[in-house]
Amino acid sequence: MEKEAKKEGFRKYLEASGVLDALTKVLVALYEQNDKPSSALEFVQLKLGGPSLSEYEKLQAELSDLQIKYNELTKENQERCRELEEMKHTQVEASANKELDVGNTHDEELNTDVVKC
């Protein structure tokens, strides 16, 4: 009994959501075709708004190409970020060394002045 209630509930769901009507229209269109298509499934998919098999394969190939390109760009971005961090680190070290050199030069001048006195 529960199984029948479940089936009826599902049927009502399909009817309320328009699925039964859409499928009925597609099947009637297929039935009324004088020259039946070689692929009934592709016919149904096209009528329901999906891509054809060739379009699907083209989209899959495009997706694959874009995934490869994405992976390459991600790797390149990581490399550029690493290079940028190295450049920042080098610049910080250079600034620190320059400050130390300026300080040492100033100390040497003071020491020289002391010796001259």
Short mmCIF file of N, CA and C in Angstrom, two decimals:
data_model
loop_
_atom_site.label_atom_id
_atom_site.label_comp_id
_atom_site.label_asym_id
_atom_site.label_seq_id
_atom_site.Cartn_x
_atom_site.Cartn_y
_atom_site.Cartn_z
N MET A 1 0.81 -1.20 0.00
CA MET A 1 0.00 0.00 0.00
C MET A 1 0.86 1.27 0.00
N GLU A 2 1.91 1.26 0.81
CA GLU A 2 2.80 2.42 0.90
C GLU A 2 3.48 2.67 -0.44
N LYS A 3 3.82 1.61 -1.14
CA LYS A 3 4.47 1.71 -2.44
C LYS A 3 3.55 2.42 -3.44
N GLU A 4 2.29 2.08 -3.44
CA GLU A 4 1.32 2.71 -4.34
C GLU A 4 1.17 4.20 -4.03
N ALA A 5 1.15 4.55 -2.76
CA ALA A 5 1.03 5.95 -2.35
C ALA A 5 2.27 6.73 -2.80
N LYS A 6 3.41 6.08 -2.70
CA LYS A 6 4.66 6.72 -3.11
C LYS A 6 4.65 6.96 -4.62
N LYS A 7 4.19 5.97 -5.39
CA LYS A 7 4.10 6.12 -6.85
C LYS A 7 3.14 7.25 -7.21
N GLU A 8 2.00 7.29 -6.55
CA GLU A 8 1.00 8.32 -6.83
C GLU A 8 1.54 9.71 -6.49
N GLY A 9 2.24 9.80 -5.40
CA GLY A 9 2.85 11.08 -5.02
C GLY A 9 3.87 11.55 -6.05
N PHE A 10 4.65 10.61 -6.54
CA PHE A 10 5.66 10.94 -7.55
C PHE A 10 4.99 11.37 -8.86
N ARG A 11 3.94 10.66 -9.26
CA ARG A 11 3.21 11.00 -10.48
C ARG A 11 2.64 12.42 -10.37
N LYS A 12 2.06 12.74 -9.22
CA LYS A 12 1.50 14.07 -9.00
C LYS A 12 2.60 15.14 -9.07
N TYR A 13 3.75 14.81 -8.52
CA TYR A 13 4.91 15.72 -8.57
C TYR A 13 5.31 15.98 -10.02
N LEU A 14 5.43 14.92 -10.82
CA LEU A 14 5.80 15.08 -12.23
C LEU A 14 4.75 15.89 -12.99
N GLU A 15 3.51 15.64 -12.70
CA GLU A 15 2.43 16.36 -13.37
C GLU A 15 2.45 17.84 -12.97
N ALA A 16 2.57 18.12 -11.70
CA ALA A 16 2.56 19.50 -11.20
C ALA A 16 3.75 20.30 -11.73
N SER A 17 4.89 19.64 -11.89
CA SER A 17 6.09 20.34 -12.34
C SER A 17 6.16 20.48 -13.86
N GLY A 18 5.21 19.88 -14.59
CA GLY A 18 5.17 20.02 -16.04
C GLY A 18 5.98 18.99 -16.80
N VAL A 19 6.57 18.06 -16.09
CA VAL A 19 7.41 17.05 -16.73
C VAL A 19 6.56 16.13 -17.62
N LEU A 20 5.44 15.69 -17.11
CA LEU A 20 4.60 14.78 -17.90
C LEU A 20 4.13 15.45 -19.19
N ASP A 21 3.73 16.70 -19.09
CA ASP A 21 3.28 17.43 -20.27
C ASP A 21 4.40 17.58 -21.29
N ALA A 22 5.60 17.96 -20.83
CA ALA A 22 6.74 18.14 -21.72
C ALA A 22 7.11 16.82 -22.40
N LEU A 23 7.16 15.74 -21.64
CA LEU A 23 7.50 14.44 -22.22
C LEU A 23 6.44 13.97 -23.21
N THR A 24 5.19 14.21 -22.87
CA THR A 24 4.10 13.83 -23.78
C THR A 24 4.21 14.57 -25.10
N LYS A 25 4.47 15.86 -25.06
CA LYS A 25 4.62 16.66 -26.27
C LYS A 25 5.79 16.17 -27.13
N VAL A 26 6.91 15.84 -26.48
CA VAL A 26 8.09 15.36 -27.22
C VAL A 26 7.80 14.01 -27.85
N LEU A 27 7.16 13.13 -27.11
CA LEU A 27 6.85 11.79 -27.65
C LEU A 27 5.83 11.87 -28.78
N VAL A 28 4.86 12.77 -28.68
CA VAL A 28 3.90 12.97 -29.77
C VAL A 28 4.63 13.49 -31.01
N ALA A 29 5.55 14.45 -30.80
CA ALA A 29 6.33 14.99 -31.93
C ALA A 29 7.15 13.89 -32.59
N LEU A 30 7.75 13.03 -31.80
CA LEU A 30 8.52 11.89 -32.34
C LEU A 30 7.61 10.94 -33.10
N TYR A 31 6.46 10.66 -32.56
CA TYR A 31 5.49 9.76 -33.19
C TYR A 31 5.02 10.31 -34.54
N GLU A 32 4.85 11.65 -34.60
CA GLU A 32 4.35 12.28 -35.81
C GLU A 32 5.41 12.48 -36.89
N GLN A 33 6.66 12.21 -36.57
CA GLN A 33 7.74 12.32 -37.56
C GLN A 33 7.53 11.28 -38.65
N ASN A 34 7.48 11.74 -39.92
CA ASN A 34 7.36 10.79 -41.03
C ASN A 34 8.63 9.97 -41.16
N ASP A 35 9.76 10.66 -41.13
CA ASP A 35 11.06 9.99 -41.17
C ASP A 35 11.61 9.97 -39.75
N LYS A 36 11.57 8.80 -39.16
CA LYS A 36 12.03 8.68 -37.78
C LYS A 36 13.53 8.96 -37.70
N PRO A 37 13.93 9.73 -36.70
CA PRO A 37 15.37 10.00 -36.53
C PRO A 37 16.12 8.74 -36.16
N SER A 38 17.40 8.72 -36.51
CA SER A 38 18.22 7.54 -36.21
C SER A 38 18.40 7.36 -34.71
N SER A 39 18.38 8.47 -33.97
CA SER A 39 18.53 8.39 -32.52
C SER A 39 17.32 9.05 -31.85
N ALA A 40 16.42 8.23 -31.36
CA ALA A 40 15.25 8.76 -30.67
C ALA A 40 15.66 9.53 -29.42
N LEU A 41 16.70 9.05 -28.75
CA LEU A 41 17.17 9.72 -27.53
C LEU A 41 17.68 11.12 -27.85
N GLU A 42 18.46 11.26 -28.91
CA GLU A 42 18.97 12.59 -29.29
C GLU A 42 17.81 13.50 -29.68
N PHE A 43 16.80 12.96 -30.36
CA PHE A 43 15.62 13.73 -30.72
C PHE A 43 14.95 14.28 -29.46
N VAL A 44 14.76 13.42 -28.48
CA VAL A 44 14.12 13.83 -27.22
C VAL A 44 14.97 14.88 -26.52
N GLN A 45 16.27 14.66 -26.48
CA GLN A 45 17.17 15.63 -25.83
C GLN A 45 17.08 16.99 -26.50
N LEU A 46 17.09 17.00 -27.83
CA LEU A 46 17.01 18.27 -28.56
C LEU A 46 15.69 18.97 -28.30
N LYS A 47 14.60 18.21 -28.32
CA LYS A 47 13.28 18.81 -28.10
C LYS A 47 13.13 19.34 -26.67
N LEU A 48 13.84 18.75 -25.73
CA LEU A 48 13.77 19.22 -24.34
C LEU A 48 14.78 20.34 -24.07
N GLY A 49 15.52 20.71 -25.11
CA GLY A 49 16.43 21.86 -24.97
C GLY A 49 17.87 21.50 -24.68
N GLY A 50 18.20 20.25 -24.70
CA GLY A 50 19.58 19.85 -24.45
C GLY A 50 20.41 19.92 -25.71
N PRO A 51 21.71 19.83 -25.57
CA PRO A 51 22.59 19.87 -26.75
C PRO A 51 22.52 18.54 -27.52
N SER A 52 22.81 18.62 -28.80
CA SER A 52 22.90 17.39 -29.59
C SER A 52 24.16 16.64 -29.17
N LEU A 53 24.27 15.42 -29.62
CA LEU A 53 25.44 14.61 -29.27
C LEU A 53 26.72 15.28 -29.75
N SER A 54 26.71 15.80 -30.98
CA SER A 54 27.92 16.47 -31.50
C SER A 54 28.22 17.75 -30.71
N GLU A 55 27.17 18.49 -30.34
CA GLU A 55 27.38 19.69 -29.52
C GLU A 55 27.92 19.32 -28.15
N TYR A 56 27.40 18.24 -27.59
CA TYR A 56 27.86 17.77 -26.28
C TYR A 56 29.34 17.39 -26.35
N GLU A 57 29.71 16.65 -27.39
CA GLU A 57 31.11 16.25 -27.53
C GLU A 57 32.01 17.47 -27.72
N LYS A 58 31.52 18.44 -28.48
CA LYS A 58 32.28 19.68 -28.68
C LYS A 58 32.45 20.42 -27.36
N LEU A 59 31.38 20.49 -26.56
CA LEU A 59 31.45 21.15 -25.26
C LEU A 59 32.39 20.42 -24.31
N GLN A 60 32.38 19.08 -24.36
CA GLN A 60 33.28 18.29 -23.52
C GLN A 60 34.73 18.57 -23.89
N ALA A 61 35.02 18.64 -25.20
CA ALA A 61 36.38 18.92 -25.66
C ALA A 61 36.81 20.33 -25.23
N GLU A 62 35.88 21.28 -25.36
CA GLU A 62 36.17 22.65 -24.95
C GLU A 62 36.43 22.71 -23.44
N LEU A 63 35.63 22.00 -22.68
CA LEU A 63 35.82 21.95 -21.23
C LEU A 63 37.20 21.38 -20.89
N SER A 64 37.57 20.33 -21.58
CA SER A 64 38.88 19.71 -21.34
C SER A 64 40.01 20.69 -21.66
N ASP A 65 39.90 21.38 -22.81
CA ASP A 65 40.91 22.36 -23.19
C ASP A 65 41.00 23.50 -22.17
N LEU A 66 39.83 23.96 -21.72
CA LEU A 66 39.81 25.05 -20.74
C LEU A 66 40.38 24.61 -19.39
N GLN A 67 40.15 23.35 -19.02
CA GLN A 67 40.70 22.84 -17.76
C GLN A 67 42.23 22.80 -17.84
N ILE A 68 42.75 22.38 -18.98
CA ILE A 68 44.21 22.35 -19.18
C ILE A 68 44.76 23.77 -19.10
N LYS A 69 44.11 24.70 -19.79
CA LYS A 69 44.55 26.10 -19.78
C LYS A 69 44.50 26.67 -18.36
N TYR A 70 43.42 26.37 -17.64
CA TYR A 70 43.27 26.83 -16.25
C TYR A 70 44.43 26.31 -15.40
N ASN A 71 44.73 25.02 -15.53
CA ASN A 71 45.82 24.43 -14.75
C ASN A 71 47.15 25.09 -15.08
N GLU A 72 47.39 25.36 -16.38
CA GLU A 72 48.63 26.02 -16.78
C GLU A 72 48.71 27.43 -16.19
N LEU A 73 47.60 28.17 -16.27
CA LEU A 73 47.59 29.54 -15.74
C LEU A 73 47.74 29.56 -14.23
N THR A 74 47.15 28.59 -13.55
CA THR A 74 47.30 28.51 -12.10
C THR A 74 48.76 28.25 -11.73
N LYS A 75 49.39 27.34 -12.45
CA LYS A 75 50.80 27.04 -12.20
C LYS A 75 51.66 28.27 -12.48
N GLU A 76 51.38 28.95 -13.59
CA GLU A 76 52.13 30.16 -13.93
C GLU A 76 51.93 31.24 -12.87
N ASN A 77 50.70 31.39 -12.39
CA ASN A 77 50.41 32.37 -11.35
C ASN A 77 51.19 32.06 -10.07
N GLN A 78 51.23 30.80 -9.70
CA GLN A 78 51.97 30.41 -8.50
C GLN A 78 53.45 30.72 -8.66
N GLU A 79 53.99 30.49 -9.86
CA GLU A 79 55.39 30.78 -10.12
C GLU A 79 55.65 32.28 -10.03
N ARG A 80 54.75 33.08 -10.60
CA ARG A 80 54.91 34.54 -10.55
C ARG A 80 54.82 35.04 -9.11
N CYS A 81 53.94 34.48 -8.33
CA CYS A 81 53.82 34.86 -6.91
C CYS A 81 55.10 34.52 -6.16
N ARG A 82 55.66 33.36 -6.45
CA ARG A 82 56.92 32.96 -5.81
C ARG A 82 58.03 33.93 -6.20
N GLU A 83 58.11 34.29 -7.49
CA GLU A 83 59.13 35.24 -7.95
C GLU A 83 58.94 36.60 -7.28
N LEU A 84 57.69 37.03 -7.16
CA LEU A 84 57.41 38.31 -6.51
C LEU A 84 57.86 38.30 -5.06
N GLU A 85 57.58 37.22 -4.36
CA GLU A 85 58.00 37.11 -2.97
C GLU A 85 59.53 37.13 -2.86
N GLU A 86 60.21 36.46 -3.79
CA GLU A 86 61.68 36.48 -3.79
C GLU A 86 62.20 37.90 -4.02
N MET A 87 61.55 38.61 -4.96
CA MET A 87 61.98 39.98 -5.25
C MET A 87 61.75 40.88 -4.04
N LYS A 88 60.62 40.72 -3.37
CA LYS A 88 60.34 41.51 -2.17
C LYS A 88 61.40 41.22 -1.10
N HIS A 89 61.71 39.94 -0.92
CA HIS A 89 62.70 39.55 0.09
C HIS A 89 64.06 40.15 -0.25
N THR A 90 64.45 40.09 -1.51
CA THR A 90 65.73 40.64 -1.95
C THR A 90 65.76 42.15 -1.73
N GLN A 91 64.65 42.82 -2.05
CA GLN A 91 64.58 44.26 -1.88
C GLN A 91 64.67 44.64 -0.40
N VAL A 92 64.02 43.90 0.46
CA VAL A 92 64.08 44.17 1.91
C VAL A 92 65.52 43.99 2.40
N GLU A 93 66.18 42.91 1.95
CA GLU A 93 67.57 42.68 2.35
C GLU A 93 68.48 43.81 1.86
N ALA A 94 68.25 44.25 0.61
CA ALA A 94 69.08 45.32 0.06
C ALA A 94 68.88 46.61 0.84
N SER A 95 67.63 46.90 1.20
CA SER A 95 67.35 48.10 2.00
C SER A 95 68.01 48.00 3.37
N ALA A 96 67.93 46.84 3.98
CA ALA A 96 68.54 46.65 5.30
C ALA A 96 70.05 46.79 5.21
N ASN A 97 70.67 46.22 4.18
CA ASN A 97 72.12 46.33 4.00
C ASN A 97 72.53 47.76 3.74
N LYS A 98 71.72 48.49 2.97
CA LYS A 98 72.03 49.89 2.68
C LYS A 98 71.99 50.72 3.96
N GLU A 99 70.98 50.45 4.80
CA GLU A 99 70.88 51.17 6.07
C GLU A 99 72.08 50.85 6.96
N LEU A 100 72.50 49.57 6.95
CA LEU A 100 73.67 49.20 7.74
C LEU A 100 74.92 49.87 7.20
N ASP A 101 75.06 49.94 5.87
CA ASP A 101 76.23 50.58 5.27
C ASP A 101 76.26 52.06 5.60
N VAL A 102 75.12 52.72 5.54
CA VAL A 102 75.06 54.15 5.87
C VAL A 102 75.43 54.34 7.33
N GLY A 103 74.93 53.48 8.19
CA GLY A 103 75.25 53.56 9.61
C GLY A 103 76.73 53.30 9.86
N ASN A 104 77.31 52.32 9.18
CA ASN A 104 78.73 52.01 9.35
C ASN A 104 79.59 53.15 8.83
N THR A 105 79.23 53.76 7.73
CA THR A 105 79.98 54.89 7.18
C THR A 105 79.95 56.04 8.17
N HIS A 106 78.81 56.30 8.75
CA HIS A 106 78.67 57.37 9.73
C HIS A 106 79.54 57.05 10.96
N ASP A 107 79.56 55.78 11.41
CA ASP A 107 80.39 55.38 12.55
C ASP A 107 81.87 55.56 12.22
N GLU A 108 82.25 55.19 10.99
CA GLU A 108 83.65 55.33 10.58
C GLU A 108 84.07 56.79 10.58
N GLU A 109 83.15 57.66 10.11
CA GLU A 109 83.45 59.10 10.12
C GLU A 109 83.67 59.59 11.55
N LEU A 110 82.82 59.11 12.47
CA LEU A 110 82.96 59.51 13.86
C LEU A 110 84.28 59.01 14.42
N ASN A 111 84.62 57.76 14.13
CA ASN A 111 85.88 57.19 14.61
C ASN A 111 87.07 57.94 14.04
N THR A 112 87.00 58.33 12.76
CA THR A 112 88.08 59.06 12.13
C THR A 112 88.23 60.42 12.80
N ASP A 113 87.10 61.05 13.07
CA ASP A 113 87.14 62.35 13.72
C ASP A 113 87.77 62.24 15.10
N VAL A 114 87.49 61.16 15.80
CA VAL A 114 88.04 60.96 17.12
C VAL A 114 89.54 60.80 17.03
N VAL A 115 90.01 60.05 16.05
CA VAL A 115 91.44 59.81 15.91
C VAL A 115 92.18 61.09 15.55
N LYS A 116 91.54 61.91 14.69
CA LYS A 116 92.16 63.16 14.25
C LYS A 116 92.29 64.16 15.40
N CYS A 117 91.40 64.07 16.34
CA CYS A 117 91.43 65.03 17.43
C CYS A 117 92.59 64.73 18.29
#
